[in-house]
Structure formats: structure tokens, C-alpha cells
Tab-separated table of C-alpha atoms and ligand atoms in Angstrom:
chain	number	residue	atom	x	y	z
P	108	UNK	CA	-5.538	-18.778	29.477
P	109	UNK	CA	-4.599	-18.350	25.810
P	110	UNK	CA	-0.886	-18.140	25.054
P	111	UNK	CA	0.715	-15.501	22.836
P	112	UNK	CA	4.371	-14.802	22.131
P	113	UNK	CA	5.570	-11.200	22.087
P	114	UNK	CA	8.224	-11.204	19.349
P	115	UNK	CA	10.481	-8.483	20.705
P	116	UNK	CA	13.918	-8.416	22.223
P	117	UNK	CA	13.108	-5.065	23.823
P	118	UNK	CA	12.285	-5.633	27.498
P	119	UNK	CA	10.909	-2.090	27.873
P	120	UNK	CA	8.223	-2.800	25.292
P	121	UNK	CA	7.324	-6.001	27.123
P	122	UNK	CA	7.053	-4.091	30.404
P	123	UNK	CA	4.782	-1.505	28.808
P	124	UNK	CA	2.385	-3.886	27.094
P	125	UNK	CA	2.124	-6.446	29.892
P	126	UNK	CA	0.181	-3.952	32.041
P	127	UNK	CA	-2.616	-4.047	29.408
P	128	UNK	CA	-2.559	-7.717	28.410
P	129	UNK	CA	-3.656	-9.213	31.709
P	130	UNK	CA	-5.982	-11.962	30.512
P	131	UNK	CA	-3.600	-13.798	28.234
P	132	UNK	CA	-0.395	-15.678	28.982
P	133	UNK	CA	2.252	-13.518	27.318
P	134	UNK	CA	5.511	-15.305	26.535
P	135	UNK	CA	8.685	-13.405	25.761
P	136	UNK	CA	11.340	-14.553	23.285
P	137	UNK	CA	13.449	-15.523	26.299
P	138	UNK	CA	10.589	-17.663	27.639
P	139	UNK	CA	10.494	-19.663	24.409
P	140	UNK	CA	14.293	-19.752	24.075
P	141	UNK	CA	14.649	-17.636	20.927
P	142	UNK	CA	17.940	-15.736	20.965
P	143	UNK	CA	18.640	-15.002	17.296
P	144	UNK	CA	18.408	-11.544	15.786
P	145	UNK	CA	15.455	-11.017	13.466
P	146	UNK	CA	16.589	-8.952	10.491
P	147	UNK	CA	14.134	-6.090	9.982
P	148	UNK	CA	14.506	-5.788	6.228
P	149	UNK	CA	11.125	-4.211	5.524
P	150	UNK	CA	10.711	-0.710	4.165
P	151	UNK	CA	7.692	0.074	6.352
P	152	UNK	CA	6.733	-0.437	10.002
P	153	UNK	CA	3.984	-2.773	8.809
P	154	UNK	CA	6.403	-4.960	6.847
P	155	UNK	CA	8.779	-5.191	9.806
P	156	UNK	CA	5.985	-6.039	12.246
P	157	UNK	CA	4.949	-8.835	9.891
P	158	UNK	CA	8.530	-10.114	9.487
P	159	UNK	CA	8.972	-10.313	13.276
P	160	UNK	CA	5.628	-11.990	14.008
P	161	UNK	CA	5.866	-14.409	11.081
P	162	UNK	CA	9.427	-15.479	11.930
P	163	UNK	CA	8.340	-16.481	15.421
P	164	UNK	CA	4.942	-17.912	14.484
P	165	UNK	CA	6.519	-20.119	11.795
P	166	UNK	CA	8.938	-21.537	14.369
P	167	UNK	CA	6.636	-22.112	17.341
P	168	UNK	CA	3.080	-22.219	15.893
P	169	UNK	CA	1.898	-20.092	18.805
P	170	UNK	CA	-0.060	-16.894	17.998
P	171	UNK	CA	2.462	-14.071	17.974
P	172	UNK	CA	2.323	-10.332	18.493
P	173	UNK	CA	5.082	-8.071	17.141
P	174	UNK	CA	5.522	-4.305	17.426
P	175	UNK	CA	7.458	-2.059	15.079
P	176	UNK	CA	7.706	1.569	16.088
P	177	UNK	CA	9.147	4.705	14.557
P	178	UNK	CA	9.592	8.358	15.468
P	179	UNK	CA	8.438	10.533	12.560
P	180	UNK	CA	9.623	14.147	12.551
P	181	UNK	CA	7.640	16.381	10.214
P	182	UNK	CA	10.463	18.737	9.191
P	183	UNK	CA	12.768	15.749	8.575
P	184	UNK	CA	10.343	14.306	6.019
P	185	UNK	CA	9.227	11.633	8.479
P	186	UNK	CA	12.709	10.477	9.495
P	187	UNK	CA	13.964	8.539	11.408
P	188	UNK	CA	10.741	6.552	10.795
P	189	UNK	CA	11.371	2.940	9.900
P	190	UNK	CA	15.115	3.551	10.434
P	191	UNK	CA	14.645	4.670	14.062
P	192	UNK	CA	16.714	1.855	15.590
P	193	UNK	CA	19.805	2.455	13.461
P	194	UNK	CA	19.394	6.139	12.642
P	195	UNK	CA	22.967	7.108	13.441
P	196	UNK	CA	24.538	3.862	12.259
P	197	UNK	CA	24.288	0.081	12.543
P	198	UNK	CA	25.692	-0.047	16.078
P	199	UNK	CA	23.909	3.088	17.252
P	200	UNK	CA	22.523	3.387	20.756
P	201	UNK	CA	19.718	5.643	21.977
P	202	UNK	CA	22.116	8.446	22.972
P	203	UNK	CA	23.660	8.519	19.468
P	204	UNK	CA	20.243	8.487	17.797
P	205	UNK	CA	18.923	11.283	20.016
P	206	UNK	CA	22.009	13.367	19.300
P	207	UNK	CA	21.524	12.987	15.562
P	208	UNK	CA	17.875	14.090	15.728
P	209	UNK	CA	18.703	17.080	17.968
P	210	UNK	CA	21.586	18.076	15.664
P	211	UNK	CA	19.326	17.903	12.609
P	212	UNK	CA	16.653	19.936	14.388
P	213	UNK	CA	18.988	22.778	15.313
P	214	UNK	CA	17.475	26.079	14.225
P	215	UNK	CA	14.171	24.493	13.208
P	216	UNK	CA	11.184	26.001	15.014
P	217	UNK	CA	8.506	23.639	13.698
P	218	UNK	CA	9.334	20.679	15.948
P	219	UNK	CA	6.219	18.588	15.379
P	220	UNK	CA	6.733	14.829	15.470
P	221	UNK	CA	4.839	11.688	16.203
P	222	UNK	CA	5.429	8.164	17.376
P	223	UNK	CA	3.760	5.447	15.378
P	224	UNK	CA	3.433	1.801	16.420
P	225	UNK	CA	2.241	-0.920	14.105
P	226	UNK	CA	1.395	-4.234	15.722
P	227	UNK	CA	0.955	-7.454	13.789
P	228	UNK	CA	-0.986	-10.319	15.332
P	229	UNK	CA	-0.104	-13.495	13.460
P	230	UNK	CA	-2.007	-16.710	13.978
P	231	UNK	CA	-2.695	-19.790	11.880
P	232	UNK	CA	-5.556	-18.225	9.994
P	233	UNK	CA	-4.632	-14.579	9.819
P	234	UNK	CA	-2.316	-11.599	10.007
P	235	UNK	CA	-4.000	-8.549	11.500
P	236	UNK	CA	-2.517	-5.091	11.947
P	237	UNK	CA	-3.235	-2.473	14.619
P	238	UNK	CA	-1.857	1.069	14.667
P	239	UNK	CA	-1.320	3.576	17.457
P	240	UNK	CA	-0.115	7.168	17.079
P	241	UNK	CA	0.744	9.934	19.511
P	242	UNK	CA	1.399	13.440	18.217
P	243	UNK	CA	3.844	15.805	19.915
P	244	UNK	CA	7.075	17.679	19.381
P	245	UNK	CA	10.829	17.298	19.746
P	246	UNK	CA	12.228	19.039	22.830
P	247	UNK	CA	15.230	21.362	22.618
P	248	UNK	CA	17.312	19.044	24.752
P	249	UNK	CA	17.248	15.509	26.093
P	250	UNK	CA	15.454	15.290	29.423
P	251	UNK	CA	14.568	12.452	31.784
P	252	UNK	CA	15.870	8.927	32.190
P	253	UNK	CA	12.554	7.067	32.142
P	254	UNK	CA	11.295	5.009	29.241
P	255	UNK	CA	13.729	4.148	26.472
P	256	UNK	CA	14.855	5.060	22.971
P	257	UNK	CA	13.736	8.537	21.916
P	258	UNK	CA	11.539	9.110	25.003
P	259	UNK	CA	13.832	11.842	26.473
P	260	UNK	CA	13.249	14.133	23.459
P	261	UNK	CA	9.538	13.600	22.803
P	262	UNK	CA	6.914	15.856	24.411
P	263	UNK	CA	3.385	14.590	23.702
P	264	UNK	CA	0.782	17.236	22.831
P	265	UNK	CA	-0.912	18.649	25.921
P	266	UNK	CA	2.035	17.743	28.168
P	267	UNK	CA	4.810	19.848	29.683
P	268	UNK	CA	7.386	17.080	29.901
P	269	UNK	CA	9.017	14.395	27.797
P	270	UNK	CA	8.102	10.717	27.869
P	271	UNK	CA	11.510	10.292	29.502
P	272	UNK	CA	10.327	12.371	32.465
P	273	UNK	CA	7.153	10.322	32.901
P	274	UNK	CA	6.429	7.212	34.922
P	275	UNK	CA	5.495	4.041	33.069
P	276	UNK	CA	1.833	4.640	33.964
P	277	UNK	CA	1.887	8.228	32.709
P	278	UNK	CA	3.432	7.195	29.379
P	279	UNK	CA	1.070	4.257	29.045
P	280	UNK	CA	-2.022	6.433	29.415
P	281	UNK	CA	-1.302	8.223	26.144
P	282	UNK	CA	1.386	6.404	24.212
P	283	UNK	CA	1.371	5.151	20.633
P	284	UNK	CA	2.044	1.606	21.906
P	285	UNK	CA	-0.763	1.587	24.487
P	286	UNK	CA	-3.178	2.875	21.833
P	287	UNK	CA	-2.209	0.073	19.454
P	288	UNK	CA	-2.366	-2.554	22.226
P	289	UNK	CA	-5.800	-1.299	23.303
P	290	UNK	CA	-7.001	-2.155	19.784
P	291	UNK	CA	-5.580	-5.667	20.216
P	292	UNK	CA	-7.368	-5.990	23.565
P	293	UNK	CA	-10.647	-4.880	21.969
P	294	UNK	CA	-10.167	-7.239	19.022
P	295	UNK	CA	-9.398	-10.257	21.208
P	296	UNK	CA	-12.136	-9.231	23.611
P	297	UNK	CA	-9.896	-9.832	26.623
V	86	ITT	P1	12.252	-5.183	18.671
V	86	ITT	O1	12.390	-4.928	17.196
V	86	ITT	O2	12.991	-6.392	19.118
V	86	ITT	O3	10.821	-5.177	19.130
V	86	ITT	P2	13.487	-2.567	18.914
V	86	ITT	O4	13.888	-1.749	20.098
V	86	ITT	O5	14.504	-2.773	17.822
V	86	ITT	O6	12.938	-3.959	19.468
V	86	ITT	P3	11.802	-1.120	17.040
V	86	ITT	O7	12.526	-1.639	15.851
V	86	ITT	O8	10.310	-1.077	17.002
V	86	ITT	O9	12.167	-1.965	18.340
V	86	ITT	O10	12.288	0.317	17.498
V	86	ITT	C1	12.872	1.235	16.647
V	86	ITT	C2	13.555	2.288	17.456
V	86	ITT	O11	12.593	3.161	18.036
V	86	ITT	C3	14.445	1.806	18.583
V	86	ITT	O12	15.610	2.603	18.572
V	86	ITT	C4	13.661	2.062	19.830
V	86	ITT	O13	14.487	2.390	20.925
V	86	ITT	C5	12.792	3.263	19.419
V	86	ITT	N1	11.492	3.178	20.083
V	86	ITT	C6	10.555	2.211	19.901
V	86	ITT	N2	9.507	2.424	20.711
V	86	ITT	C7	9.790	3.557	21.424
V	86	ITT	C8	9.118	4.264	22.435
V	86	ITT	O14	7.950	3.874	22.915
V	86	ITT	N3	9.702	5.364	22.927
V	86	ITT	C9	10.903	5.771	22.469
V	86	ITT	N4	11.599	5.147	21.538
V	86	ITT	C10	11.068	4.036	21.006
């Protein structure tokens, strides 16, 4: 079985993608003993996905997958976008970030938003990018304790509930991340 490292410290992402990557041996950063923080200094999701995958590939020489994801709200000019992790400050947690988005959206009726994931697959010979998007809208209030991050305020189009109110399987059927990972699966033919 071919080995790949998933260059993320987010265990929820690992949980989500491992249901789709069944025919490879997926190693986490903990598995390889990497505990440092990777500074995401890029100005785009693509740059950050490359920074994460390259940092780990350069250290271990094992093909590496990295995911950078952002919530893009149309009426906020695409924010929080690439700043999603630290939207309400350097030490922000998901509750703080959600509060900031809901505060900024007060009184705004056009609540369209989307999640975008960019995945970089870095190996010796190449860096390849895969993108997954899900369109939806920002709910009026936070709802559900499933998922992570902004899931409790994002209602995908065609659904009546937030990602936070969905099971892992329900989210995975339609999510930005599963769409990007499906492209990786197709590319690797696994
Ligand atoms: P790694 O960089 O270590 O992979 P991270 O959680 O920092 O983990 P990102 O930089 O990609 O990952 O995430 C940016 C922010 O977007 C962060 O606050 C996440 O909680 C949030 N986020 C990412 N994917 C999400 C998803 O599927 N649903 C809800 N929020 C998500």
C-alpha cells in the first residue's frame, strides 16, 4: 500500500478524509512525530496548501497531502477566506470566529457563502492542486455541535440544516473537502 502523509494538525479533517482514502496508508503528523506549528504565511488557500505539503515533504520525503480551507461570504467580500482560522484574532477559537461572522452579517439578507478547499499533493516530481467547493448560506444563528469550525453556521444549498447538525456521512456526501478529495482519488486511481 502506498504511503502518504496528511499534513494537518486538525483531527476532524483527518477523520473526514480517511473515509474516502481507503486504498492508501495515510499517516498523520502525529504518526510521523511532527509537532511543530507550520506558519501559514500565504495570501491564498493554494499558497498555504503548498506551504504545508512542502514543509512536510521536504522533511520526510514521503508524498504529502495538505488541505487549506476557507469560508467565503459573498456580502463580506469573500471574508473570512484565507483568514478563516484567525478571523477574530490570533488566539481565536471556533466560537469567537462564528460570533464575528454572525455579528458582521446582522441585518444582511443576502447570506450566500461557500466553503472552498484547496488540496496540494506534493511528491518528488510534482505539486498538484485539487479544489472542492460547496455553495450555501450563513444561518441566522449557530446550530448543531457536529463537525468543526464554521460548520454550525453553514447551510449547504438544498439542505434545511447546518453542517453542524449533520452526521459525518451526511457532511461528507456534499462537502467541499470530500469533493476535493474525490479528485485526488480519481487522480491517483485508488
Ligand atoms: P491545518 O492547517 O493544520 O490543516 P486548520 O484547522 O488550521 O488545520 P485551515 O487553515 O484549513 O485548517 O482552516 C481554516 C479555518 O477554517 C479553521 O478555523 C477551520 O476550523 C475552518 N474550517 C476548515 N475546514 C472546515 C470545515 O470543513 N467546516 C467548517 N470549518 C472549517
